[in-house]
Amino acid sequence: MKRFIGPAMLVLLPFLGLAQINLSGRVIDRETKESLPNASVRILNAFNSAISSSTGNFLFKGVKPLSYTLVTSYMGFMNDTTTVNLNGNTDITITLTPLAIMEAGVIVYATRAGTNTPVAYQNISKKEISSMNFGQDLPVLLGNSISAVATSDAGNGMGYTALRIRGTDMTRINVTINGIPLNDPESHNVYWVDLPDFAASTDNIQIQRGVGTSTNGASSFGASINLQSAHLKTEPYAEISSAFGSFSTMKNSVSVGSGLLKKHFCLDARVSKLSSDGFIDRAASNLLSYYISGAFSSKKDLLRVNIFSGKEKTYQAWGGVPSAILDTNRTYNGSGAYYDNKGNLRYYSNQTDNYRQTHYQLIYSHEFSRKLFLNTTIHHTLGAGYYEEFRESDDLAAYGILTDKTFGSNKGTAHLSTSEADSSINSTDLIRQKHLANSFTGLTWSLNYQGSRFHSSVGGSWNTYTGNHFGRITWSEYTGNFEPYHEWYRSKALKNDFNVFAKTEFALTKKLNSWVDLQYRSIQYSINGIDDDTRDITQKHIFNFFNPKIGVSYEFSGKQNAYASVSVSNREPNRDNFVDADPAKPFPHPETLYDAEAGYTFKVSRFSFSTNTYYMYYNEQLVLTGAINDVGAPVMINVPVSYRAGIEMAATVLIPGRLKWEPSLTWSRNKIKSYTEYIDNWDTWDQIAVKHSNTDIAYSPSLTASSSLSWNAFKGFNISFIHKFVGKQFIDNTQSNDRILHSYFVNNLLLKYILEPGFCKEIGFSLMVNNLLNQEYESNAWVYRYSYENSLQKLDGYYPQAGINFMAGVNVRF
């Protein structure tokens, strides 16, 4: 037996050389020598990470005896990079130096999920954002996120875009910038076109799926997106970015920064100009934006002023392509179509949407101690704009105009025929504008404590909104008894929104953490005036909501973590729900979401895996059923029970040879247990009722998946293959196969090459080839069903996305 021991030892020698050992340590304050709990310690270019305990200690178990670089970070301190050569069990001390200026991360601290918060979230860094930024709106840049689906009216990601997460649309996704609400208080929507190229001024983004943590503004009813604008930069810089591509798309952006002046002051600015013809006919966009930020920072205080604005002019492309011509004319846009006096088809050249929105933010943060800090923000947003459209043969009565024989031609009565001059004119061609002028002002605040065993935040917001809605006729073929720029409707809305929250993460043991998050929200909403269908829509509503959330997380080891949580969220109906409601019936009710989440994370040196299961139960969810109000406009009505249930999985694999693979997959069931569909009967002018049970919720694919495979071929050169699969979606709630979006699988190629020539910091070249395999697909649609001559008919519009197309860019940093 002994004669085998020697050879066996020789065989095992290489493996014994890689025997796994422990790396332990302690994180302390360089000045006070006190322990720093909850500091993040991670091994560079690996997935090993640890959070320091209440005594500042951390431990990496079972690592190999190699050389490692540790990166340690802690709020209010400079990051530390330490190299450790391991030959056996090793214990080290890491000392962190306090920052001379206050860190900007405190601004979003209260609304972000942390390492031990038991919710599903994804952090997206500035590097990831900028690598994909060719000028498209943020939904397109976030389209490869877990459970996300992006869409674009113009088909190429510029102009009007939207994002769904877990099938939840933008009206149910809470969005904040620096903790300040971005959702429109009335519609609950986010119009990303009003913030062109804001990605260039975004430092990082956190997406929370499900109810998530308490935040400000509209309730998170399926997801939330938290953006933080650019951090303070201590060194002066200048950056020029240009991109061009298919459909005459152009982007030019210039950014400059002063760096830290006199150890306390800094100024940053950006201006961007973007334009595109769009993939869809006449879906052109002309966009301009700027961002200015000035800051004063000391060791204990941070005062920042942000001003950013966007101006957009886009040709309307929101009508979609009728399904009957999808196979023959995928770029069709019927918006603005009319026939001239000779019977020729024309398109009105100014069938456009025009809007400007400007944001003002005054942010102040103060550190009372290393553990206690305050953040306050005063904000003010002004928006004004309109969309203009040509209307052919519109009824004058719809504009409150009485018809008689006094009408004349816009070019003079000589152009009227005898019969026209002698009879009443009931309809006319006209051009109209629908205007919105709004103001949104408020205060957000949070008091945050970061202790050794628990973190707590108490905060909230008060916001007030005024919205003026009015419409004008700017031209008509026939003139008469109405003034130029005749105003046919006007209403004013006032909305006050108050919320207060308290959240705590408490370490019950060294491995078990608890989370409690309580929010109270109160809304007062009133509308006074006339709507565009000349109905009086005066009304007032008051809502009071309590949104509790609880959960736990457990760390099995430095490699494994599990969590579970239960949350409640309440959401008030939006403006359309109230305005379009049938006055003969009860107003729509608020919706309630009960969200249960459970997740697991596993990390080793070159591999990480996470999975999350969820069950989102809706009580009184508002959905379209085909029901109409007293003037025939579609309304959303409450359905008693509906739910979303699914499992999300994501991984990151570091493959030897400079390869990185990041796949994700979501499988879900999204059901309405029962509801009644209403179909307009054009023969009898009543509605047909059809009962449905256990049908899929519209726009909710049961399967979505994404993948990114990156290869650092050599220094400075990176190749990425990016893939997105979206399963079949129904475009109404009947689960009918003749009203679907077919599944699609899109492949993109991204090439990036960075040079460091010496006369500037770097020059970056990039090329993005979208839809590499030229797949024909549609990412969104709408449908309207009716019965005519005893046969079911439909009107619909689909939104095709561009085939193979490219964007190329160059970025120069000084």
Short mmCIF file of N, CA and C in Angstrom, two decimals, residues 265-402:
data_model
loop_
_atom_site.label_atom_id
_atom_site.label_comp_id
_atom_site.label_asym_id
_atom_site.label_seq_id
_atom_site.Cartn_x
_atom_site.Cartn_y
_atom_site.Cartn_z
N PHE A 265 -16.46 73.66 -4.71
CA PHE A 265 -17.44 74.00 -5.73
C PHE A 265 -17.20 73.22 -7.01
N CYS A 266 -18.28 72.96 -7.74
CA CYS A 266 -18.13 72.35 -9.05
C CYS A 266 -19.33 72.73 -9.91
N LEU A 267 -19.14 72.67 -11.22
CA LEU A 267 -20.18 72.97 -12.18
C LEU A 267 -20.09 71.98 -13.33
N ASP A 268 -21.23 71.40 -13.69
CA ASP A 268 -21.30 70.45 -14.80
C ASP A 268 -22.41 70.89 -15.75
N ALA A 269 -22.20 70.65 -17.04
CA ALA A 269 -23.21 71.04 -18.02
C ALA A 269 -23.16 70.10 -19.22
N ARG A 270 -24.30 69.92 -19.85
CA ARG A 270 -24.41 69.11 -21.08
C ARG A 270 -25.49 69.70 -21.96
N VAL A 271 -25.28 69.64 -23.27
CA VAL A 271 -26.31 69.99 -24.24
C VAL A 271 -26.31 68.92 -25.32
N SER A 272 -27.51 68.49 -25.73
CA SER A 272 -27.64 67.42 -26.72
C SER A 272 -28.66 67.81 -27.78
N LYS A 273 -28.34 67.46 -29.02
CA LYS A 273 -29.25 67.66 -30.15
C LYS A 273 -29.41 66.32 -30.85
N LEU A 274 -30.67 65.88 -31.02
CA LEU A 274 -30.94 64.59 -31.64
C LEU A 274 -32.02 64.75 -32.71
N SER A 275 -31.91 63.97 -33.75
CA SER A 275 -32.93 63.98 -34.79
C SER A 275 -32.95 62.63 -35.50
N SER A 276 -34.12 62.27 -36.02
CA SER A 276 -34.25 61.02 -36.75
C SER A 276 -35.51 61.06 -37.60
N ASP A 277 -35.46 60.40 -38.76
CA ASP A 277 -36.66 60.26 -39.59
C ASP A 277 -37.55 59.13 -39.11
N GLY A 278 -36.99 58.22 -38.31
CA GLY A 278 -37.75 57.07 -37.82
C GLY A 278 -37.90 56.00 -38.89
N PHE A 279 -38.16 54.78 -38.42
CA PHE A 279 -38.40 53.67 -39.33
C PHE A 279 -39.78 53.77 -39.98
N ILE A 280 -40.78 54.18 -39.22
CA ILE A 280 -42.14 54.36 -39.72
C ILE A 280 -42.19 55.65 -40.57
N ASP A 281 -43.02 55.64 -41.59
CA ASP A 281 -43.16 56.81 -42.46
C ASP A 281 -43.46 58.06 -41.65
N ARG A 282 -42.71 59.13 -41.93
CA ARG A 282 -42.93 60.45 -41.33
C ARG A 282 -42.87 60.43 -39.80
N ALA A 283 -42.27 59.42 -39.20
CA ALA A 283 -42.15 59.36 -37.74
C ALA A 283 -40.92 60.12 -37.29
N ALA A 284 -40.77 61.32 -37.81
CA ALA A 284 -39.56 62.11 -37.54
C ALA A 284 -39.60 62.69 -36.14
N SER A 285 -38.43 62.88 -35.58
CA SER A 285 -38.30 63.52 -34.27
C SER A 285 -37.16 64.53 -34.31
N ASN A 286 -37.37 65.63 -33.61
CA ASN A 286 -36.37 66.68 -33.50
C ASN A 286 -36.30 67.06 -32.03
N LEU A 287 -35.20 66.72 -31.37
CA LEU A 287 -35.12 66.78 -29.92
C LEU A 287 -33.92 67.61 -29.47
N LEU A 288 -34.12 68.35 -28.39
CA LEU A 288 -33.05 69.18 -27.82
C LEU A 288 -33.14 69.08 -26.30
N SER A 289 -32.00 68.95 -25.65
CA SER A 289 -32.03 68.91 -24.19
C SER A 289 -30.75 69.51 -23.63
N TYR A 290 -30.85 69.95 -22.37
CA TYR A 290 -29.65 70.40 -21.67
C TYR A 290 -29.74 70.00 -20.20
N TYR A 291 -28.58 69.97 -19.55
CA TYR A 291 -28.48 69.61 -18.14
C TYR A 291 -27.40 70.50 -17.53
N ILE A 292 -27.74 71.20 -16.44
CA ILE A 292 -26.79 72.06 -15.74
C ILE A 292 -26.86 71.71 -14.26
N SER A 293 -25.72 71.53 -13.65
CA SER A 293 -25.68 71.19 -12.23
C SER A 293 -24.53 71.92 -11.55
N GLY A 294 -24.85 72.61 -10.49
CA GLY A 294 -23.83 73.27 -9.68
C GLY A 294 -23.90 72.78 -8.25
N ALA A 295 -22.76 72.59 -7.61
CA ALA A 295 -22.76 72.02 -6.27
C ALA A 295 -21.73 72.67 -5.37
N PHE A 296 -22.09 72.75 -4.10
CA PHE A 296 -21.15 73.08 -3.03
C PHE A 296 -21.12 71.87 -2.10
N SER A 297 -19.92 71.39 -1.80
CA SER A 297 -19.80 70.23 -0.94
C SER A 297 -18.69 70.43 0.07
N SER A 298 -18.98 70.07 1.30
CA SER A 298 -17.97 70.04 2.35
C SER A 298 -18.02 68.66 2.98
N LYS A 299 -17.31 68.49 4.07
CA LYS A 299 -17.28 67.18 4.70
C LYS A 299 -18.63 66.79 5.26
N LYS A 300 -19.42 67.78 5.66
CA LYS A 300 -20.70 67.50 6.32
C LYS A 300 -21.91 67.93 5.50
N ASP A 301 -21.72 68.70 4.44
CA ASP A 301 -22.86 69.27 3.73
C ASP A 301 -22.69 69.11 2.22
N LEU A 302 -23.82 68.95 1.56
CA LEU A 302 -23.87 68.93 0.11
C LEU A 302 -25.07 69.74 -0.34
N LEU A 303 -24.82 70.76 -1.14
CA LEU A 303 -25.87 71.58 -1.72
C LEU A 303 -25.73 71.53 -3.23
N ARG A 304 -26.76 71.06 -3.91
CA ARG A 304 -26.69 70.91 -5.36
C ARG A 304 -27.94 71.51 -6.01
N VAL A 305 -27.73 72.22 -7.10
CA VAL A 305 -28.82 72.75 -7.93
C VAL A 305 -28.75 72.08 -9.29
N ASN A 306 -29.82 71.42 -9.68
CA ASN A 306 -29.92 70.80 -11.00
C ASN A 306 -31.00 71.49 -11.81
N ILE A 307 -30.69 71.79 -13.05
CA ILE A 307 -31.68 72.29 -14.00
C ILE A 307 -31.51 71.48 -15.27
N PHE A 308 -32.55 70.81 -15.67
CA PHE A 308 -32.47 70.08 -16.94
C PHE A 308 -33.79 70.20 -17.67
N SER A 309 -33.69 70.22 -18.99
CA SER A 309 -34.85 70.51 -19.80
C SER A 309 -34.80 69.73 -21.10
N GLY A 310 -35.98 69.43 -21.62
CA GLY A 310 -36.07 68.76 -22.91
C GLY A 310 -37.15 69.40 -23.76
N LYS A 311 -36.88 69.52 -25.03
CA LYS A 311 -37.86 70.05 -25.99
C LYS A 311 -37.98 69.05 -27.12
N GLU A 312 -39.21 68.68 -27.45
CA GLU A 312 -39.41 67.67 -28.49
C GLU A 312 -40.44 68.14 -29.50
N LYS A 313 -40.19 67.76 -30.74
CA LYS A 313 -41.17 67.88 -31.81
C LYS A 313 -41.12 66.58 -32.60
N THR A 314 -42.21 65.84 -32.52
CA THR A 314 -42.26 64.54 -33.19
C THR A 314 -43.50 64.47 -34.06
N TYR A 315 -43.35 63.90 -35.25
CA TYR A 315 -44.52 63.66 -36.08
C TYR A 315 -45.28 62.47 -35.49
N GLN A 316 -46.59 62.59 -35.44
CA GLN A 316 -47.39 61.58 -34.76
C GLN A 316 -47.31 60.23 -35.48
N ALA A 317 -46.95 59.21 -34.72
CA ALA A 317 -46.89 57.84 -35.26
C ALA A 317 -47.58 56.87 -34.33
N TRP A 318 -48.48 57.40 -33.50
CA TRP A 318 -49.08 56.55 -32.48
C TRP A 318 -50.31 55.79 -32.97
N GLY A 319 -50.70 55.96 -34.25
CA GLY A 319 -51.85 55.24 -34.77
C GLY A 319 -51.57 53.79 -35.11
N GLY A 320 -50.30 53.45 -35.38
CA GLY A 320 -49.95 52.08 -35.71
C GLY A 320 -50.31 51.70 -37.13
N VAL A 321 -49.95 50.47 -37.50
CA VAL A 321 -50.20 49.92 -38.83
C VAL A 321 -51.35 48.92 -38.74
N PRO A 322 -52.42 49.09 -39.51
CA PRO A 322 -53.51 48.10 -39.48
C PRO A 322 -53.01 46.71 -39.84
N SER A 323 -53.53 45.70 -39.14
CA SER A 323 -53.06 44.33 -39.37
C SER A 323 -53.28 43.90 -40.81
N ALA A 324 -54.30 44.46 -41.49
CA ALA A 324 -54.61 44.04 -42.86
C ALA A 324 -53.50 44.36 -43.85
N ILE A 325 -52.62 45.33 -43.51
CA ILE A 325 -51.55 45.70 -44.45
C ILE A 325 -50.16 45.46 -43.88
N LEU A 326 -50.08 44.78 -42.72
CA LEU A 326 -48.77 44.54 -42.12
C LEU A 326 -47.83 43.81 -43.06
N ASP A 327 -48.35 42.88 -43.84
CA ASP A 327 -47.50 42.07 -44.71
C ASP A 327 -47.04 42.83 -45.94
N THR A 328 -47.72 43.91 -46.29
CA THR A 328 -47.39 44.63 -47.52
C THR A 328 -46.80 46.01 -47.29
N ASN A 329 -47.07 46.62 -46.12
CA ASN A 329 -46.58 47.98 -45.88
C ASN A 329 -46.32 48.17 -44.39
N ARG A 330 -45.15 47.74 -43.95
CA ARG A 330 -44.82 47.75 -42.53
C ARG A 330 -44.46 49.14 -42.03
N THR A 331 -44.27 50.11 -42.89
CA THR A 331 -43.90 51.45 -42.46
C THR A 331 -45.06 52.43 -42.60
N TYR A 332 -46.25 51.94 -42.84
CA TYR A 332 -47.42 52.80 -43.07
C TYR A 332 -47.70 53.68 -41.85
N ASN A 333 -48.03 54.93 -42.11
CA ASN A 333 -48.45 55.87 -41.07
C ASN A 333 -49.61 56.69 -41.63
N GLY A 334 -50.80 56.44 -41.15
CA GLY A 334 -51.98 57.14 -41.67
C GLY A 334 -52.26 58.45 -40.99
N SER A 335 -51.44 58.84 -40.03
CA SER A 335 -51.69 60.07 -39.29
C SER A 335 -51.54 61.29 -40.20
N GLY A 336 -52.52 62.17 -40.17
CA GLY A 336 -52.48 63.40 -40.97
C GLY A 336 -52.95 63.23 -42.38
N ALA A 337 -53.51 62.07 -42.75
CA ALA A 337 -53.93 61.82 -44.12
C ALA A 337 -55.21 62.59 -44.46
N TYR A 338 -55.27 63.13 -45.68
CA TYR A 338 -56.49 63.78 -46.18
C TYR A 338 -56.43 63.81 -47.71
N TYR A 339 -57.58 64.12 -48.31
CA TYR A 339 -57.65 64.22 -49.76
C TYR A 339 -57.86 65.67 -50.16
N ASP A 340 -57.07 66.14 -51.14
CA ASP A 340 -57.21 67.51 -51.59
C ASP A 340 -58.41 67.65 -52.54
N ASN A 341 -58.58 68.85 -53.06
CA ASN A 341 -59.75 69.12 -53.91
C ASN A 341 -59.76 68.30 -55.18
N LYS A 342 -58.61 67.78 -55.58
CA LYS A 342 -58.53 66.98 -56.80
C LYS A 342 -58.58 65.47 -56.49
N GLY A 343 -58.81 65.15 -55.23
CA GLY A 343 -58.92 63.75 -54.85
C GLY A 343 -57.60 63.06 -54.62
N ASN A 344 -56.50 63.82 -54.50
CA ASN A 344 -55.19 63.23 -54.26
C ASN A 344 -54.95 63.06 -52.76
N LEU A 345 -54.36 61.92 -52.40
CA LEU A 345 -54.04 61.67 -50.99
C LEU A 345 -52.86 62.52 -50.57
N ARG A 346 -53.04 63.27 -49.50
CA ARG A 346 -51.99 64.13 -48.95
C ARG A 346 -51.81 63.82 -47.45
N TYR A 347 -50.73 64.33 -46.92
CA TYR A 347 -50.47 64.21 -45.49
C TYR A 347 -50.14 65.59 -44.93
N TYR A 348 -50.84 65.95 -43.88
CA TYR A 348 -50.61 67.25 -43.26
C TYR A 348 -49.20 67.29 -42.67
N SER A 349 -48.45 68.30 -43.05
CA SER A 349 -47.01 68.32 -42.72
C SER A 349 -46.74 68.62 -41.25
N ASN A 350 -47.70 69.23 -40.56
CA ASN A 350 -47.45 69.59 -39.16
C ASN A 350 -48.32 68.78 -38.20
N GLN A 351 -48.53 67.52 -38.55
CA GLN A 351 -49.26 66.59 -37.66
C GLN A 351 -48.30 66.16 -36.56
N THR A 352 -48.02 67.07 -35.64
CA THR A 352 -46.89 66.89 -34.73
C THR A 352 -47.31 67.03 -33.26
N ASP A 353 -46.45 66.49 -32.42
CA ASP A 353 -46.54 66.66 -30.97
C ASP A 353 -45.40 67.58 -30.56
N ASN A 354 -45.71 68.60 -29.78
CA ASN A 354 -44.73 69.62 -29.39
C ASN A 354 -44.81 69.85 -27.89
N TYR A 355 -43.68 69.73 -27.22
CA TYR A 355 -43.73 69.86 -25.76
C TYR A 355 -42.34 70.23 -25.24
N ARG A 356 -42.36 71.06 -24.21
CA ARG A 356 -41.13 71.40 -23.50
C ARG A 356 -41.36 71.18 -22.01
N GLN A 357 -40.39 70.55 -21.37
CA GLN A 357 -40.47 70.29 -19.93
C GLN A 357 -39.15 70.66 -19.29
N THR A 358 -39.21 71.45 -18.20
CA THR A 358 -38.00 71.90 -17.50
C THR A 358 -38.10 71.56 -16.02
N HIS A 359 -37.05 70.96 -15.49
CA HIS A 359 -37.00 70.51 -14.10
C HIS A 359 -36.00 71.37 -13.33
N TYR A 360 -36.41 71.79 -12.14
CA TYR A 360 -35.54 72.52 -11.22
C TYR A 360 -35.47 71.73 -9.92
N GLN A 361 -34.24 71.44 -9.46
CA GLN A 361 -34.06 70.67 -8.24
C GLN A 361 -33.04 71.38 -7.33
N LEU A 362 -33.41 71.61 -6.09
CA LEU A 362 -32.50 72.14 -5.07
C LEU A 362 -32.36 71.06 -4.01
N ILE A 363 -31.17 70.48 -3.92
CA ILE A 363 -30.92 69.33 -3.05
C ILE A 363 -29.95 69.74 -1.94
N TYR A 364 -30.32 69.42 -0.72
CA TYR A 364 -29.42 69.69 0.42
C TYR A 364 -29.32 68.44 1.28
N SER A 365 -28.09 68.05 1.60
CA SER A 365 -27.83 66.92 2.49
C SER A 365 -26.87 67.35 3.59
N HIS A 366 -27.12 66.86 4.78
CA HIS A 366 -26.27 67.20 5.92
C HIS A 366 -25.98 65.95 6.74
N GLU A 367 -24.73 65.79 7.11
CA GLU A 367 -24.31 64.67 7.94
C GLU A 367 -24.16 65.14 9.38
N PHE A 368 -25.04 64.63 10.24
CA PHE A 368 -24.94 64.96 11.66
C PHE A 368 -23.80 64.17 12.31
N SER A 369 -23.66 62.92 11.85
CA SER A 369 -22.58 62.06 12.32
C SER A 369 -22.36 61.01 11.26
N ARG A 370 -21.41 60.11 11.48
CA ARG A 370 -21.16 59.02 10.52
C ARG A 370 -22.39 58.15 10.34
N LYS A 371 -23.25 58.14 11.33
CA LYS A 371 -24.40 57.24 11.30
C LYS A 371 -25.71 57.94 10.93
N LEU A 372 -25.77 59.26 11.04
CA LEU A 372 -27.03 59.97 10.88
C LEU A 372 -26.87 61.10 9.86
N PHE A 373 -27.74 61.09 8.84
CA PHE A 373 -27.68 62.17 7.85
C PHE A 373 -29.07 62.48 7.31
N LEU A 374 -29.22 63.71 6.84
CA LEU A 374 -30.50 64.23 6.38
C LEU A 374 -30.40 64.56 4.90
N ASN A 375 -31.48 64.29 4.18
CA ASN A 375 -31.53 64.68 2.77
C ASN A 375 -32.87 65.38 2.51
N THR A 376 -32.82 66.56 1.90
CA THR A 376 -34.03 67.30 1.56
C THR A 376 -33.91 67.81 0.13
N THR A 377 -35.04 67.92 -0.54
CA THR A 377 -35.06 68.41 -1.92
C THR A 377 -36.32 69.23 -2.15
N ILE A 378 -36.14 70.38 -2.74
CA ILE A 378 -37.25 71.17 -3.25
C ILE A 378 -37.21 71.07 -4.76
N HIS A 379 -38.35 70.80 -5.37
CA HIS A 379 -38.34 70.63 -6.82
C HIS A 379 -39.50 71.39 -7.47
N HIS A 380 -39.31 71.75 -8.72
CA HIS A 380 -40.35 72.45 -9.48
C HIS A 380 -40.19 72.06 -10.95
N THR A 381 -41.27 71.60 -11.55
CA THR A 381 -41.25 71.20 -12.95
C THR A 381 -42.34 71.96 -13.70
N LEU A 382 -41.94 72.55 -14.82
CA LEU A 382 -42.88 73.25 -15.69
C LEU A 382 -42.95 72.54 -17.03
N GLY A 383 -44.16 72.35 -17.52
CA GLY A 383 -44.34 71.73 -18.82
C GLY A 383 -45.40 72.46 -19.61
N ALA A 384 -45.21 72.58 -20.91
CA ALA A 384 -46.21 73.21 -21.77
C ALA A 384 -46.04 72.67 -23.18
N GLY A 385 -47.15 72.43 -23.83
CA GLY A 385 -47.07 71.96 -25.20
C GLY A 385 -48.43 71.59 -25.75
N TYR A 386 -48.42 71.04 -26.94
CA TYR A 386 -49.67 70.69 -27.62
C TYR A 386 -49.38 69.69 -28.71
N TYR A 387 -50.42 69.01 -29.15
CA TYR A 387 -50.28 68.29 -30.39
C TYR A 387 -51.29 68.84 -31.39
N GLU A 388 -50.86 68.92 -32.62
CA GLU A 388 -51.64 69.54 -33.69
C GLU A 388 -52.04 68.48 -34.70
N GLU A 389 -53.27 68.56 -35.19
CA GLU A 389 -53.72 67.56 -36.15
C GLU A 389 -54.72 68.15 -37.13
N PHE A 390 -54.67 67.62 -38.34
CA PHE A 390 -55.64 67.96 -39.37
C PHE A 390 -56.83 67.03 -39.25
N ARG A 391 -58.04 67.60 -39.29
CA ARG A 391 -59.26 66.81 -39.17
C ARG A 391 -60.10 67.05 -40.41
N GLU A 392 -60.52 65.96 -41.03
CA GLU A 392 -61.28 66.04 -42.26
C GLU A 392 -62.77 65.86 -41.98
N SER A 393 -63.57 66.87 -42.40
CA SER A 393 -65.03 66.82 -42.29
C SER A 393 -65.49 66.57 -40.85
N ASP A 394 -64.97 67.33 -39.92
CA ASP A 394 -65.41 67.21 -38.53
C ASP A 394 -66.73 67.93 -38.32
N ASP A 395 -67.60 67.36 -37.48
CA ASP A 395 -68.85 68.01 -37.14
C ASP A 395 -68.58 69.26 -36.31
N LEU A 396 -69.15 70.37 -36.74
CA LEU A 396 -68.96 71.62 -36.00
C LEU A 396 -69.62 71.57 -34.64
N ALA A 397 -70.71 70.81 -34.53
CA ALA A 397 -71.40 70.73 -33.25
C ALA A 397 -70.50 70.13 -32.17
N ALA A 398 -69.54 69.28 -32.58
CA ALA A 398 -68.63 68.68 -31.61
C ALA A 398 -67.72 69.72 -30.97
N TYR A 399 -67.66 70.90 -31.57
CA TYR A 399 -66.83 71.99 -31.04
C TYR A 399 -67.68 73.10 -30.44
N GLY A 400 -68.95 72.79 -30.21
CA GLY A 400 -69.83 73.78 -29.62
C GLY A 400 -70.17 74.92 -30.54
N ILE A 401 -70.09 74.67 -31.85
CA ILE A 401 -70.35 75.71 -32.85
C ILE A 401 -71.72 75.48 -33.47
N LEU A 402 -72.60 76.47 -33.35
CA LEU A 402 -73.92 76.37 -33.95
C LEU A 402 -73.82 76.63 -35.44
#
